[in-house]
CSV table of C-alpha atoms in Angstrom, one decimal:
chain,number,residue,atom,x,y,z
U,1,ALA,CA,153.2,45.4,48.5
U,2,GLN,CA,150.0,45.6,50.4
U,3,LYS,CA,146.5,44.9,49.0
U,4,ILE,CA,143.0,45.3,50.4
U,5,THR,CA,140.1,43.6,48.9
U,6,GLN,CA,136.5,44.5,49.5
U,7,THR,CA,134.3,42.1,47.4
U,8,GLN,CA,130.9,43.6,48.2
U,9,PRO,CA,130.3,46.7,46.1
U,10,GLY,CA,126.9,47.2,47.7
U,11,MET,CA,125.0,45.9,50.7
U,12,PHE,CA,121.5,46.3,52.0
U,13,VAL,CA,120.4,45.9,55.6
U,14,GLN,CA,117.2,46.6,57.5
U,15,GLU,CA,117.1,49.0,60.3
U,16,LYS,CA,118.0,47.5,63.6
U,17,GLU,CA,119.6,44.5,62.1
U,18,ALA,CA,123.3,43.7,62.1
U,19,VAL,CA,125.5,43.7,59.0
U,20,THR,CA,129.0,42.4,58.2
U,21,LEU,CA,131.2,44.2,55.6
U,22,ASP,CA,134.0,42.0,54.3
U,23,CYS,CA,137.6,42.9,54.0
U,24,THR,CA,140.6,40.7,53.2
U,25,TYR,CA,144.2,41.9,53.0
U,26,ASP,CA,147.6,40.8,51.9
U,27,THR,CA,150.9,42.0,53.2
U,28,SER,CA,154.4,40.8,53.9
U,29,ASP,CA,154.9,43.2,56.8
U,30,PRO,CA,155.3,41.5,60.1
U,31,SER,CA,153.4,44.2,61.9
U,32,TYR,CA,150.5,46.2,60.4
U,33,GLY,CA,147.3,48.0,61.3
U,34,LEU,CA,143.8,47.7,59.9
U,35,PHE,CA,141.3,50.6,59.8
U,36,TRP,CA,137.7,51.1,58.8
U,37,TYR,CA,136.4,54.5,57.6
U,38,LYS,CA,132.9,55.7,56.8
U,39,GLN,CA,132.3,58.1,54.0
U,40,PRO,CA,128.8,59.6,53.9
U,41,SER,CA,127.6,61.5,50.8
U,42,SER,CA,129.0,64.7,52.2
U,43,GLY,CA,132.5,63.3,51.4
U,44,GLU,CA,134.2,63.4,54.8
U,45,MET,CA,136.1,60.3,55.9
U,46,ILE,CA,135.2,59.3,59.4
U,47,PHE,CA,137.5,57.0,61.3
U,48,LEU,CA,135.5,54.1,62.9
U,49,ILE,CA,137.8,51.5,64.3
U,50,TYR,CA,141.4,50.2,64.4
U,51,GLN,CA,142.9,46.7,64.9
U,52,GLY,CA,146.6,46.2,65.4
U,53,SER,CA,148.0,42.9,64.0
U,54,TYR,CA,149.3,42.0,67.4
U,55,ASP,CA,146.3,42.9,69.4
U,56,GLN,CA,145.0,39.9,71.2
U,57,GLN,CA,141.3,40.9,71.2
U,58,ASN,CA,139.0,42.0,68.5
U,59,ALA,CA,138.5,45.8,68.5
U,60,THR,CA,135.1,47.2,69.4
U,61,GLU,CA,133.8,50.8,69.4
U,62,GLY,CA,130.2,51.2,70.3
U,63,ARG,CA,128.1,49.5,67.6
U,64,TYR,CA,131.2,48.7,65.5
U,65,SER,CA,133.3,45.6,66.0
U,66,LEU,CA,136.0,44.2,64.0
U,67,ASN,CA,136.1,40.5,63.3
U,68,PHE,CA,139.8,40.0,62.9
U,69,GLN,CA,141.0,36.6,61.7
U,70,LYS,CA,144.7,36.8,61.2
U,71,ALA,CA,145.2,33.4,59.7
U,72,ARG,CA,142.6,34.1,57.1
U,73,LYS,CA,143.8,37.6,56.6
U,74,SER,CA,140.4,39.0,57.1
U,75,ALA,CA,139.2,42.1,59.0
U,76,ASN,CA,135.4,42.3,58.6
U,77,LEU,CA,133.5,45.2,60.1
U,78,VAL,CA,130.3,44.3,62.0
U,79,ILE,CA,127.7,47.0,62.6
U,80,SER,CA,125.1,46.1,65.1
U,81,ALA,CA,121.6,47.6,65.3
U,82,SER,CA,121.9,49.4,62.0
U,83,GLN,CA,120.5,53.0,61.8
U,84,LEU,CA,119.4,55.0,58.8
U,85,GLY,CA,122.4,57.2,59.4
U,86,ASP,CA,124.7,54.3,58.8
U,87,SER,CA,124.0,54.5,55.0
U,88,ALA,CA,127.3,55.4,53.5
U,89,MET,CA,130.4,54.1,51.8
U,90,TYR,CA,132.7,52.1,54.0
U,91,PHE,CA,136.4,51.7,53.3
U,92,CYS,CA,138.8,49.2,54.8
U,93,ALA,CA,142.4,50.3,54.9
U,94,MET,CA,145.7,48.9,56.0
U,95,ARG,CA,148.9,50.6,57.3
U,96,GLY,CA,152.2,48.7,57.2
U,97,VAL,CA,155.1,49.1,59.6
U,98,THR,CA,154.9,52.2,61.7
U,99,GLY,CA,157.1,55.2,61.0
U,100,THR,CA,157.2,58.3,58.8
U,101,ALA,CA,157.0,56.3,55.6
U,102,SER,CA,153.9,54.3,56.6
U,103,LYS,CA,150.9,54.9,54.3
U,104,LEU,CA,147.3,53.7,54.1
U,105,THR,CA,146.2,51.3,51.4
U,106,PHE,CA,142.5,51.5,50.8
U,107,GLY,CA,140.0,49.0,49.5
U,108,THR,CA,137.5,49.8,46.8
U,109,GLY,CA,134.7,50.3,49.3
U,110,THR,CA,131.3,48.9,50.1
U,111,ARG,CA,128.2,51.0,49.8
U,112,LEU,CA,125.8,50.2,52.6
U,113,GLN,CA,122.1,51.1,52.4
U,114,VAL,CA,120.0,50.9,55.5
U,115,THR,CA,116.3,50.4,54.8
U,116,LEU,CA,113.2,50.8,56.9
J,1,GLY,CA,139.5,65.3,69.7
J,2,ALA,CA,141.4,64.5,66.4
J,3,VAL,CA,139.7,67.2,64.3
J,4,VAL,CA,141.1,68.1,60.9
J,5,SER,CA,139.7,71.1,59.0
J,6,GLN,CA,140.1,71.8,55.3
J,7,HIS,CA,139.5,75.0,53.5
J,8,PRO,CA,137.9,75.8,51.2
J,9,SER,CA,135.2,73.1,51.0
J,10,ARG,CA,134.3,74.0,47.5
J,11,VAL,CA,136.0,76.1,44.8
J,12,ILE,CA,135.3,76.9,41.2
J,13,CYS,CA,138.1,78.5,39.2
J,14,LYS,CA,139.0,79.3,35.6
J,15,SER,CA,141.5,77.3,33.7
J,16,GLY,CA,145.0,78.5,34.1
J,17,THR,CA,144.6,79.8,37.6
J,18,SER,CA,146.1,78.4,40.8
J,19,VAL,CA,144.2,77.2,43.8
J,20,LYS,CA,145.4,76.7,47.3
J,21,ILE,CA,143.8,74.2,49.7
J,22,GLU,CA,144.6,74.3,53.4
J,23,CYS,CA,144.6,71.4,55.8
J,24,ARG,CA,144.8,72.0,59.6
J,25,SER,CA,144.9,69.7,62.5
J,26,LEU,CA,143.0,71.6,65.2
J,27,ASP,CA,143.6,69.7,68.4
J,28,PHE,CA,146.8,67.7,67.8
J,29,GLN,CA,150.2,68.0,66.2
J,30,ALA,CA,150.8,66.3,63.0
J,31,THR,CA,154.3,65.9,61.7
J,32,THR,CA,152.9,64.0,58.8
J,33,MET,CA,149.9,64.9,56.6
J,34,PHE,CA,148.7,63.2,53.5
J,35,TRP,CA,146.9,64.5,50.4
J,36,TYR,CA,144.5,62.3,48.5
J,37,ARG,CA,142.4,62.6,45.4
J,38,GLN,CA,139.1,60.9,44.9
J,39,PHE,CA,137.2,60.4,41.6
J,40,PRO,CA,133.5,59.8,41.7
J,41,LYS,CA,132.5,56.4,43.1
J,42,LYS,CA,136.2,55.5,43.4
J,43,SER,CA,138.5,54.9,46.3
J,44,LEU,CA,141.1,57.4,47.6
J,45,MET,CA,144.3,57.8,45.7
J,46,LEU,CA,147.3,59.0,47.6
J,47,MET,CA,149.0,61.9,45.9
J,48,ALA,CA,151.7,62.8,48.4
J,49,THR,CA,153.0,62.6,51.9
J,50,SER,CA,153.7,65.9,53.6
J,51,ASN,CA,156.3,66.0,56.3
J,52,GLU,CA,156.7,69.1,58.5
J,53,GLY,CA,159.9,70.9,57.7
J,54,SER,CA,160.9,68.8,54.8
J,55,LYS,CA,160.0,68.2,51.2
J,56,ALA,CA,156.9,66.2,50.4
J,57,THR,CA,157.1,62.7,49.0
J,58,TYR,CA,155.0,62.3,45.9
J,59,GLU,CA,153.5,59.1,44.6
J,60,GLN,CA,154.4,57.8,41.2
J,61,GLY,CA,152.7,59.7,38.4
J,62,VAL,CA,151.9,62.8,40.5
J,63,GLU,CA,153.6,65.9,39.1
J,64,LYS,CA,155.3,67.7,42.0
J,65,ASP,CA,155.4,71.0,40.0
J,66,LYS,CA,151.7,70.8,39.4
J,67,PHE,CA,150.7,70.0,42.9
J,68,LEU,CA,152.8,72.0,45.3
J,69,ILE,CA,152.8,70.9,48.9
J,70,ASN,CA,154.0,73.0,51.9
J,71,HIS,CA,154.0,71.8,55.5
J,72,ALA,CA,155.3,74.8,57.3
J,73,SER,CA,154.1,73.9,60.8
J,74,LEU,CA,152.9,71.0,62.9
J,75,THR,CA,149.3,71.9,62.3
J,76,LEU,CA,149.2,73.1,58.7
J,77,SER,CA,149.8,71.7,55.3
J,78,THR,CA,148.8,73.3,52.0
J,79,LEU,CA,148.2,71.9,48.5
J,80,THR,CA,148.4,74.3,45.6
J,81,VAL,CA,147.1,73.2,42.3
J,82,THR,CA,149.1,75.3,39.8
J,83,SER,CA,147.7,76.3,36.4
J,84,ALA,CA,144.6,74.3,37.0
J,85,HIS,CA,142.9,72.6,34.0
J,86,PRO,CA,139.5,70.9,33.8
J,87,GLU,CA,141.1,67.5,34.2
J,88,ASP,CA,142.2,68.6,37.7
J,89,SER,CA,138.6,68.9,38.7
J,90,SER,CA,138.2,66.4,41.6
J,91,PHE,CA,137.6,65.9,45.3
J,92,TYR,CA,140.8,66.5,47.2
J,93,ILE,CA,141.0,65.3,50.8
J,94,CYS,CA,143.7,65.6,53.3
J,95,SER,CA,144.5,63.6,56.4
J,96,ALA,CA,146.7,64.2,59.4
J,97,ARG,CA,148.4,61.6,61.6
J,98,ASP,CA,148.6,62.2,65.3
J,99,SER,CA,152.2,62.1,66.3
J,100,GLY,CA,151.3,60.6,69.7
J,101,ASP,CA,149.0,57.9,68.5
J,102,ARG,CA,150.6,54.4,68.5
J,103,ALA,CA,148.1,53.2,65.9
J,104,GLU,CA,149.2,56.1,63.6
J,105,THR,CA,145.5,56.7,62.8
J,106,GLN,CA,144.9,59.1,59.9
J,107,TYR,CA,142.2,61.6,60.6
J,108,PHE,CA,140.6,63.2,57.6
J,109,GLY,CA,139.5,66.7,56.7
J,110,PRO,CA,136.1,67.2,55.1
J,111,GLY,CA,137.5,67.5,51.6
J,112,THR,CA,137.6,70.1,48.9
J,113,ARG,CA,135.6,69.9,45.7
J,114,LEU,CA,137.5,71.6,42.9
J,115,LEU,CA,135.8,72.5,39.6
J,116,VAL,CA,138.0,74.0,36.9
J,117,LEU,CA,136.1,75.6,34.1
């Protein structure tokens, strides 16, 4: 069974500062993928970044980077230079082995509020 | 790229009626689509996995006769909530997996807010 834990129900960050959203996971699958999604108040789920368990380097996508520490089973999302538009719910998710049966397991989410 | 549309975005219906929600992948083919339900301030709950050309796989506790899923083409899956009741009121969101993406990233539609009166 797979499990995703997001221990921060809410976070505040000042505009232009960096913020780290925590995510730890547990799985027995030898190969897996980790994802972060952003959900603004409108409800859509926006894909932000992906990290494969065998990827040698930490993933980066613009202002988003994933601090992947495999031994610690953590996949924290770092948002640099926060903007007001970054205020949203952020979900960490994990996919097990690839194939038609693979599904996403989601964490409970972290609500990020960017302040002036 | 990787755009998923969902229609309608919002629907209000009377108790006992059926509601159909469409999920389309606009710029990629999706042999697999997923249907989720989300309660307020909660995470996404997977309802079923929809595979093109075959029967959907439902999660434990989800009534397949209540939530009918059809995945007739590589770009379209539909969810029909049959004989809807107020307890079915929720936010329903679909996702589609790009068949050519090694990461098997799921791209989500904008969601459908269902209110059953």
